[in-house]
Amino acid sequence: MFSSTAAKTQISDLAILGGTPVFTEKIHVGKPNVPDRELLLERVNDILDRQWFTNDGPYVQELEAKLAAFLGVKHCIAMCNGTIALEIAIRATELTGEVIVPSFTFIATAHALQWQGITPVFCDVAPGTHHLDPKRVEELITPRTTGILGVHLWGQACEIEALEEIAQRRNLTLLFDAAHAFACSHNGQMIGSFGRAEVFSFHATKFFNTFEGGAITTNDGDLARKMRFMRNFGFAGYDDVQYVGTNGKMNEISAAMGLTMLDSLGAIIQRNQENYHIYQEQLSGLPGMRFIEHDEDEQRNYQYIVIEIDEGVAGINRDALVKILHAENVIARRYFYPGCHQMEPYRSYFPHAGLLLPNTNKLVTQVMALPTGVSVQPEEVVKICDMIRFVLAHAVEIKQRVYVE
Ligand code: T4K
């Protein structure tokens, strides 16, 4: 995958300045993790033989039972994707009016509320973290607030206990967007059983994928029952509709993928962890760069390798570094730029939201995600790190030659 003539010894070797790219093919953030093919194909054959393709099929039921057991939660309801799962969780818990969410998240978190006529009220992250600041959450509560939607970004739990305390005291519903946090724990307890319900994404780019997919987990039996109906147009039986529902069903091929991913989970985590350790060793402590560590006392999926660049110290900004890496075929991503509050329709609805989001506004200019996953080899990680170190070592000179708007 990498070119032997692409080592960088001088600035003009950079691909952005006409040199040979380090990689001959693009290396993505989010290339899907592929489980054991034979096992998957066996299950696909079963599906074809059985001719039961969707609608709460046997593989979906098996997957739900295995996920619930793995996560230590009573109920798991598999869904067609994480966004619909969020929408169903929000509707089933009867949120209305305003719900407090971080702006520093994927846009689906905010859209799932707005889609249902609920106002997402954007809250800042705590200084030095990528998670909701509980102090700021409290300040944003109004008589119209019905809930808090926390996000466990990068597989790291947000301030669960502090948010629980606020939710309980102020009589609000607490949900978690756990899209990134499958197979991660908090104080030894798997993420999936916190709050009223938690929502996972099993999109292709996620650590654990079902091509497209997601799930809601909860310990509340009545809520689980309601969400199952809502996932299937509100049907409670033949000809019996109980709720406004949608089509959120997971199909059998996706469930087969999920079951096969579960079989391969250990190997995927191992590769991610191996890549993580190389990144950590090579990038931690570089001037102007903050490497986001995963707490190794907790269970982690190591799916997100995230760094922050402080231009004042590094001598180069995040956008220039991303541009340089892209030219070398390292498709680093500016997750999550520019922040939900700066995207439509929120930018127009709440033009002054940014005034209350100083930490988020800074963070979105500094953060980037680097490639990992089973398709990224440790030797490739070393090359990516060499590149970044080279750029930082020559930052001032490079900045003068690489113009970034
Ligand atoms: N909440 C949070 C916090 C989330 O992060 C997400 C999704 C959700 C909720 C909603 O869950 P879902 O409804 O998606 O289940 C991607 C994903 O599409 C999205 O699922 C994910 N978060 C988000 C963080 O990343 P993009 O627009 O950056 O994806 P995209 O299409 O650019 O894919 C990333 C890279 O992955 C591509 O450059 C190429 C590579 N790739 C992608 C796919 C789909 C492949 O190599 N193969 C593939 O099949 O949003």
XYZ file of N, CA, C and O in Angstrom, residues 76-147:
288
model
N -32.881 -5.484 24.312
C -32.180 -4.909 23.161
C -33.129 -5.009 21.975
O -33.637 -6.101 21.683
N -33.381 -3.889 21.341
C -34.287 -3.871 20.187
C -33.459 -3.450 18.985
O -33.000 -2.299 18.896
N -33.257 -4.380 18.065
C -32.421 -4.100 16.882
C -33.191 -3.212 15.907
O -34.410 -3.326 15.778
N -32.451 -2.337 15.228
C -33.082 -1.354 14.334
C -32.342 -1.299 12.996
O -31.223 -1.785 12.873
N -32.984 -0.630 12.038
C -32.407 -0.551 10.694
C -31.213 0.404 10.629
O -30.376 0.290 9.735
N -31.121 1.359 11.533
C -29.931 2.214 11.646
C -29.992 2.996 12.965
O -31.021 2.967 13.654
N -28.914 3.668 13.282
C -28.847 4.386 14.554
C -29.751 5.608 14.595
O -30.276 5.957 15.649
N -29.943 6.253 13.453
C -30.762 7.476 13.435
C -32.229 7.158 13.724
O -32.858 7.825 14.553
N -32.760 6.136 13.056
C -34.152 5.741 13.330
C -34.269 5.237 14.775
O -35.266 5.494 15.458
N -33.243 4.560 15.251
C -33.257 4.086 16.645
C -33.352 5.285 17.595
O -34.127 5.269 18.554
N -32.581 6.342 17.318
C -32.664 7.555 18.145
C -34.069 8.148 18.078
O -34.649 8.518 19.103
N -34.602 8.221 16.867
C -35.950 8.810 16.703
C -36.989 8.020 17.491
O -37.863 8.598 18.142
N -36.882 6.709 17.439
C -37.861 5.875 18.154
C -37.674 6.023 19.665
O -38.650 6.151 20.414
N -36.436 6.041 20.125
C -36.191 6.205 21.570
C -36.755 7.545 22.051
O -37.372 7.632 23.114
N -36.559 8.575 21.244
C -37.035 9.925 21.609
C -38.565 9.952 21.647
O -39.181 10.487 22.561
N -39.190 9.332 20.653
C -40.659 9.342 20.584
C -41.252 8.452 21.682
O -42.220 8.830 22.342
N -40.655 7.297 21.887
C -41.215 6.356 22.871
C -41.108 6.906 24.292
O -41.943 6.594 25.143
N -40.091 7.726 24.549
C -39.968 8.316 25.891
C -40.739 9.633 25.996
O -40.648 10.332 27.010
N -41.454 9.965 24.925
C -42.384 11.104 24.907
C -41.700 12.441 25.178
O -42.231 13.305 25.881
N -40.507 12.595 24.625
C -39.846 13.897 24.723
C -40.601 14.903 23.857
O -41.112 14.548 22.790
N -40.656 16.125 24.322
C -41.301 17.213 23.568
C -40.514 18.493 23.860
O -39.558 18.456 24.645
N -40.946 19.594 23.292
C -40.390 20.918 23.641
C -38.917 21.043 23.322
O -38.535 21.124 22.154
N -38.099 21.048 24.371
C -36.649 21.225 24.197
C -35.891 20.052 24.827
O -36.280 19.568 25.894
N -34.847 19.655 24.151
C -33.962 18.613 24.696
C -32.522 19.118 24.584
O -32.121 19.652 23.538
N -31.765 18.950 25.649
C -30.380 19.463 25.671
C -29.429 18.410 25.094
O -29.459 17.244 25.513
N -28.647 18.843 24.115
C -27.703 17.943 23.430
C -26.373 18.682 23.245
O -26.350 19.908 23.187
N -25.295 17.934 23.082
C -24.055 18.613 22.708
C -24.137 19.051 21.251
O -24.801 18.393 20.449
N -23.445 20.146 20.932
C -23.315 20.508 19.514
C -22.181 19.704 18.899
O -22.159 19.451 17.696
N -21.242 19.299 19.763
C -20.087 18.527 19.287
C -20.471 17.052 19.205
O -20.206 16.255 20.112
N -21.146 16.707 18.103
C -21.581 15.336 17.850
C -21.888 15.228 16.366
O -21.885 16.223 15.640
N -22.171 14.019 15.920
C -22.616 13.832 14.528
C -24.018 14.429 14.391
O -24.820 14.373 15.330
N -24.293 14.969 13.229
C -25.532 15.722 13.023
C -26.801 14.908 13.306
O -27.842 15.467 13.651
N -26.710 13.578 13.199
C -27.887 12.728 13.423
C -28.459 12.907 14.828
O -29.670 12.778 15.024
N -27.613 13.209 15.812
C -28.106 13.366 17.188
C -29.114 14.517 17.238
O -30.194 14.382 17.821
N -28.759 15.627 16.607
C -29.658 16.798 16.599
C -30.854 16.561 15.679
O -32.000 16.871 16.032
N -30.595 16.007 14.515
C -31.680 15.783 13.545
C -32.781 14.877 14.104
O -33.953 15.053 13.791
N -32.393 13.892 14.899
C -33.392 12.944 15.419
C -34.429 13.674 16.274
O -35.590 13.257 16.348
N -34.018 14.781 16.883
C -34.951 15.605 17.662
C -35.741 16.519 16.739
O -36.970 16.542 16.739
N -35.005 17.284 15.934
C -35.628 18.274 15.056
C -36.662 17.615 14.135
O -37.713 18.185 13.855
N -36.360 16.420 13.668
C -37.248 15.663 12.773
C -38.639 15.494 13.384
O -39.632 15.350 12.691
N -38.670 15.503 14.730
C -39.945 15.283 15.434
C -40.471 16.571 16.047
O -41.299 16.552 16.959
N -39.970 17.708 15.574
C -40.466 19.001 16.054
C -39.988 19.338 17.455
O -40.581 20.170 18.138
N -38.926 18.696 17.907
C -38.360 18.999 19.235
C -37.123 19.881 19.014
O -36.338 19.628 18.098
N -36.973 20.899 19.835
C -35.837 21.813 19.649
C -34.579 21.242 20.308
O -34.577 21.035 21.527
N -33.534 20.999 19.508
C -32.276 20.616 20.154
C -31.630 21.867 20.738
O -31.384 22.830 20.013
N -31.391 21.879 22.024
C -30.735 23.032 22.661
C -29.268 22.657 22.840
O -28.941 21.733 23.583
N -28.410 23.360 22.104
C -27.004 22.951 22.050
C -26.243 23.408 23.286
O -26.283 24.589 23.651
N -25.558 22.461 23.864
C -24.814 22.722 25.094
C -23.320 22.547 24.833
O -22.919 21.721 24.008
N -22.530 23.301 25.560
C -21.077 23.265 25.359
C -20.470 21.998 25.977
O -21.073 21.361 26.848
N -19.274 21.683 25.502
C -18.502 20.610 26.139
C -17.732 21.205 27.307
O -17.438 22.409 27.322
N -17.420 20.354 28.285
C -16.624 20.827 29.422
C -15.203 21.107 28.935
O -14.716 20.417 28.030
N -14.534 22.109 29.536
C -13.178 22.440 29.078
C -12.279 21.204 29.125
O -12.311 20.450 30.091
N -11.526 21.000 28.068
C -10.583 19.881 28.035
C -11.216 18.532 27.754
O -10.530 17.520 27.718
N -12.553 18.487 27.586
C -13.209 17.214 27.283
C -13.955 17.352 25.953
O -14.055 18.448 25.398
N -14.503 16.244 25.476
C -15.319 16.265 24.261
C -16.767 15.954 24.627
O -17.546 15.543 23.775
N -17.119 16.117 25.898
C -18.435 15.691 26.387
C -19.215 16.840 27.017
O -18.620 17.816 27.482
N -20.542 16.665 27.052
C -21.433 17.653 27.664
C -20.900 18.119 29.014
O -20.493 17.293 29.839
N -20.983 19.426 29.234
C -20.592 19.986 30.528
C -21.837 20.034 31.410
O -22.745 20.835 31.161
N -21.912 19.214 32.446
C -23.129 19.181 33.275
C -23.497 20.551 33.837
O -24.682 20.870 33.979
N -22.497 21.371 34.160
C -22.805 22.714 34.705
C -23.583 23.530 33.692
O -24.544 24.213 34.013
N -23.155 23.463 32.445
C -23.833 24.229 31.391
C -25.211 23.633 31.102
O -26.155 24.344 30.781
N -25.336 22.311 31.225
C -26.635 21.651 31.004
C -27.664 22.271 31.938
O -28.742 22.687 31.533
N -27.299 22.339 33.184
C -28.222 22.860 34.208
C -28.704 24.269 33.835
O -29.870 24.597 33.974
N -27.778 25.094 33.334
C -28.136 26.481 32.999
C -29.110 26.571 31.824
O -29.774 27.579 31.648
N -29.158 25.539 31.006
C -29.995 25.596 29.794
C -31.406 25.064 30.014
O -32.237 25.093 29.109
N -31.679 24.550 31.213
C -33.007 23.973 31.473
C -34.047 25.100 31.571
O -33.829 26.105 32.248
N -35.139 24.931 30.843
C -36.243 25.896 30.884
C -37.528 25.116 31.174
O -37.501 23.877 31.197
N -38.653 25.806 31.334
C -39.905 25.058 31.557
C -40.255 24.134 30.385
O -41.055 23.212 30.550
N -39.670 24.396 29.211
C -39.990 23.546 28.039
C -39.077 22.321 27.939
O -39.288 21.444 27.114
N -38.050 22.255 28.776
C -37.087 21.140 28.667
C -37.718 19.851 29.176
O -38.277 19.813 30.281
N -37.599 18.790 28.368
C -38.118 17.489 28.813
C -37.017 16.439 28.937
O -37.248 15.390 29.532
N -35.866 16.715 28.357
C -34.850 15.660 28.410
C -33.446 16.147 28.138
O -33.201 17.285 27.722
